[in-house]
Amino acid sequence: MTYYSGFVLAVPADKRDDYADHAVKAWPMFKRHGALRMVECWGEDVPHGKQTDFYRATQATGDEVPVFSWIEWPDRATADAAWAAMMTEDHSDMAEMPFDGARMFWGGFAPIVDVS
């Protein structure tokens, strides 16, 4: 069954193109490990909540935009194997990230409803 790795992070507004370039550069690595699709979404209509929201969750500053993204895998086993393998590889060519990775959060998700 399809499995998803989901991510939420904050990116400085003036680093939008750098972020997109970084994501495009990362795609071949994910694809090589079995990913089917990667989607990166730039926040456009992201309201500030009363209890919590994307801004609070990422500790976004006034000049940062929330980003929501996901990677689609054929199944959880492929995702788990991919993440394990990628943790052992050298990614020094991608060491400079256009965002603060310490404020990014992620998780793995199994779909329970999928309608078209």
PDB file of C-alpha atoms in Angstrom:
ATOM      1  CA  MET A   1       0.000   0.000   0.000  1.00  0.00           C
ATOM      2  CA  THR A   2       1.243   3.491  -0.840  1.00  0.00           C
ATOM      3  CA  TYR A   3       3.069   5.295   1.967  1.00  0.00           C
ATOM      4  CA  TYR A   4       3.921   8.961   2.433  1.00  0.00           C
ATOM      5  CA  SER A   5       6.714  10.836   4.156  1.00  0.00           C
ATOM      6  CA  GLY A   6       5.361  14.265   5.072  1.00  0.00           C
ATOM      7  CA  PHE A   7       7.319  17.386   6.011  1.00  0.00           C
ATOM      8  CA  VAL A   8       6.544  20.860   7.335  1.00  0.00           C
ATOM      9  CA  LEU A   9       9.174  23.593   7.535  1.00  0.00           C
ATOM     10  CA  ALA A  10       9.637  27.338   7.298  1.00  0.00           C
ATOM     11  CA  VAL A  11      11.697  28.929   4.527  1.00  0.00           C
ATOM     12  CA  PRO A  12      12.784  32.564   4.288  1.00  0.00           C
ATOM     13  CA  ALA A  13      10.604  34.229   1.642  1.00  0.00           C
ATOM     14  CA  ASP A  14      13.637  35.452  -0.277  1.00  0.00           C
ATOM     15  CA  LYS A  15      14.974  31.851  -0.454  1.00  0.00           C
ATOM     16  CA  ARG A  16      11.996  30.430  -2.376  1.00  0.00           C
ATOM     17  CA  ASP A  17      13.994  29.770  -5.550  1.00  0.00           C
ATOM     18  CA  ASP A  18      16.918  28.379  -3.557  1.00  0.00           C
ATOM     19  CA  TYR A  19      14.520  26.020  -1.781  1.00  0.00           C
ATOM     20  CA  ALA A  20      12.971  24.867  -5.052  1.00  0.00           C
ATOM     21  CA  ASP A  21      16.446  24.275  -6.506  1.00  0.00           C
ATOM     22  CA  HIS A  22      17.427  22.312  -3.389  1.00  0.00           C
ATOM     23  CA  ALA A  23      14.312  20.124  -3.700  1.00  0.00           C
ATOM     24  CA  VAL A  24      14.888  19.464  -7.402  1.00  0.00           C
ATOM     25  CA  LYS A  25      18.486  18.524  -6.627  1.00  0.00           C
ATOM     26  CA  ALA A  26      17.288  16.068  -3.933  1.00  0.00           C
ATOM     27  CA  TRP A  27      14.738  14.318  -6.148  1.00  0.00           C
ATOM     28  CA  PRO A  28      17.180  11.957  -7.959  1.00  0.00           C
ATOM     29  CA  MET A  29      18.320  10.624  -4.572  1.00  0.00           C
ATOM     30  CA  PHE A  30      14.746   9.865  -3.493  1.00  0.00           C
ATOM     31  CA  LYS A  31      13.872   8.397  -6.883  1.00  0.00           C
ATOM     32  CA  ARG A  32      16.968   6.170  -6.829  1.00  0.00           C
ATOM     33  CA  HIS A  33      15.713   4.748  -3.525  1.00  0.00           C
ATOM     34  CA  GLY A  34      12.237   3.998  -4.865  1.00  0.00           C
ATOM     35  CA  ALA A  35      10.199   7.176  -4.384  1.00  0.00           C
ATOM     36  CA  LEU A  36       7.333   7.553  -6.834  1.00  0.00           C
ATOM     37  CA  ARG A  37       6.669  11.265  -6.477  1.00  0.00           C
ATOM     38  CA  MET A  38       7.771  14.329  -4.507  1.00  0.00           C
ATOM     39  CA  VAL A  39       5.603  17.411  -4.017  1.00  0.00           C
ATOM     40  CA  GLU A  40       6.772  20.720  -2.521  1.00  0.00           C
ATOM     41  CA  CYS A  41       4.082  23.273  -1.643  1.00  0.00           C
ATOM     42  CA  TRP A  42       4.771  26.942  -0.846  1.00  0.00           C
ATOM     43  CA  GLY A  43       2.368  28.457   1.679  1.00  0.00           C
ATOM     44  CA  GLU A  44      -0.035  30.963   0.131  1.00  0.00           C
ATOM     45  CA  ASP A  45      -3.203  30.764   2.229  1.00  0.00           C
ATOM     46  CA  VAL A  46      -1.900  29.775   5.654  1.00  0.00           C
ATOM     47  CA  PRO A  47      -3.895  31.416   8.432  1.00  0.00           C
ATOM     48  CA  HIS A  48      -2.543  32.155  11.866  1.00  0.00           C
ATOM     49  CA  GLY A  49      -4.491  30.046  14.362  1.00  0.00           C
ATOM     50  CA  LYS A  50      -5.594  30.721  17.910  1.00  0.00           C
ATOM     51  CA  GLN A  51      -4.147  27.531  19.430  1.00  0.00           C
ATOM     52  CA  THR A  52      -1.547  26.367  16.918  1.00  0.00           C
ATOM     53  CA  ASP A  53      -0.690  26.684  13.254  1.00  0.00           C
ATOM     54  CA  PHE A  54       2.068  26.084  10.709  1.00  0.00           C
ATOM     55  CA  TYR A  55       3.905  29.222  11.883  1.00  0.00           C
ATOM     56  CA  ARG A  56       4.013  28.165  15.531  1.00  0.00           C
ATOM     57  CA  ALA A  57       4.831  24.567  14.707  1.00  0.00           C
ATOM     58  CA  THR A  58       7.926  25.628  12.753  1.00  0.00           C
ATOM     59  CA  GLN A  59       8.719  28.693  14.884  1.00  0.00           C
ATOM     60  CA  ALA A  60       8.570  30.709  11.659  1.00  0.00           C
ATOM     61  CA  THR A  61       9.814  34.270  11.843  1.00  0.00           C
ATOM     62  CA  GLY A  62       8.085  37.191  10.156  1.00  0.00           C
ATOM     63  CA  ASP A  63      10.051  36.748   6.934  1.00  0.00           C
ATOM     64  CA  GLU A  64       9.486  32.983   6.629  1.00  0.00           C
ATOM     65  CA  VAL A  65       6.824  31.058   4.721  1.00  0.00           C
ATOM     66  CA  PRO A  66       5.477  27.647   5.748  1.00  0.00           C
ATOM     67  CA  VAL A  67       6.219  24.822   3.321  1.00  0.00           C
ATOM     68  CA  PHE A  68       4.294  21.552   3.216  1.00  0.00           C
ATOM     69  CA  SER A  69       5.736  18.673   1.250  1.00  0.00           C
ATOM     70  CA  TRP A  70       5.527  14.949   0.830  1.00  0.00           C
ATOM     71  CA  ILE A  71       7.222  12.039  -0.831  1.00  0.00           C
ATOM     72  CA  GLU A  72       5.120   9.167  -2.145  1.00  0.00           C
ATOM     73  CA  TRP A  73       6.527   5.655  -1.804  1.00  0.00           C
ATOM     74  CA  PRO A  74       5.129   2.370  -3.120  1.00  0.00           C
ATOM     75  CA  ASP A  75       4.942   1.051   0.472  1.00  0.00           C
ATOM     76  CA  ARG A  76       6.330   1.581   3.955  1.00  0.00           C
ATOM     77  CA  ALA A  77       9.051  -1.050   3.536  1.00  0.00           C
ATOM     78  CA  THR A  78      10.496   0.901   0.600  1.00  0.00           C
ATOM     79  CA  ALA A  79      10.336   4.168   2.548  1.00  0.00           C
ATOM     80  CA  ASP A  80      11.976   2.656   5.631  1.00  0.00           C
ATOM     81  CA  ALA A  81      14.751   1.067   3.557  1.00  0.00           C
ATOM     82  CA  ALA A  82      15.296   4.310   1.636  1.00  0.00           C
ATOM     83  CA  TRP A  83      15.614   6.443   4.769  1.00  0.00           C
ATOM     84  CA  ALA A  84      18.001   3.926   6.347  1.00  0.00           C
ATOM     85  CA  ALA A  85      20.168   3.850   3.217  1.00  0.00           C
ATOM     86  CA  MET A  86      20.148   7.633   2.778  1.00  0.00           C
ATOM     87  CA  MET A  87      21.340   8.115   6.366  1.00  0.00           C
ATOM     88  CA  THR A  88      24.533   6.224   5.520  1.00  0.00           C
ATOM     89  CA  GLU A  89      25.285   8.088   2.265  1.00  0.00           C
ATOM     90  CA  ASP A  90      27.439  11.157   1.789  1.00  0.00           C
ATOM     91  CA  HIS A  91      25.280  14.173   0.987  1.00  0.00           C
ATOM     92  CA  SER A  92      27.960  16.843   1.371  1.00  0.00           C
ATOM     93  CA  ASP A  93      26.909  18.300  -1.983  1.00  0.00           C
ATOM     94  CA  MET A  94      23.593  19.224  -0.334  1.00  0.00           C
ATOM     95  CA  ALA A  95      24.983  20.319   3.034  1.00  0.00           C
ATOM     96  CA  GLU A  96      23.877  23.933   2.691  1.00  0.00           C
ATOM     97  CA  MET A  97      20.136  24.059   3.127  1.00  0.00           C
ATOM     98  CA  PRO A  98      18.127  27.237   2.443  1.00  0.00           C
ATOM     99  CA  PHE A  99      16.158  26.715   5.678  1.00  0.00           C
ATOM    100  CA  ASP A 100      16.717  25.790   9.318  1.00  0.00           C
ATOM    101  CA  GLY A 101      16.423  22.012   9.364  1.00  0.00           C
ATOM    102  CA  ALA A 102      16.197  21.984  13.162  1.00  0.00           C
ATOM    103  CA  ARG A 103      12.704  23.503  12.898  1.00  0.00           C
ATOM    104  CA  MET A 104      11.450  21.047  10.287  1.00  0.00           C
ATOM    105  CA  PHE A 105       9.213  18.209  11.369  1.00  0.00           C
ATOM    106  CA  TRP A 106       8.206  15.078   9.518  1.00  0.00           C
ATOM    107  CA  GLY A 107       6.499  11.753   9.804  1.00  0.00           C
ATOM    108  CA  GLY A 108       5.371   8.690   7.887  1.00  0.00           C
ATOM    109  CA  PHE A 109       1.736   8.251   6.916  1.00  0.00           C
ATOM    110  CA  ALA A 110      -0.416   5.407   5.653  1.00  0.00           C
ATOM    111  CA  PRO A 111      -3.511   6.547   3.736  1.00  0.00           C
ATOM    112  CA  ILE A 112      -6.893   5.656   5.202  1.00  0.00           C
ATOM    113  CA  VAL A 113      -9.021   7.465   2.570  1.00  0.00           C
ATOM    114  CA  ASP A 114      -8.011   8.018  -1.057  1.00  0.00           C
ATOM    115  CA  VAL A 115     -10.770   9.325  -3.335  1.00  0.00           C
ATOM    116  CA  SER A 116     -10.740  10.974  -6.733  1.00  0.00           C
TER     117      SER A 116
END
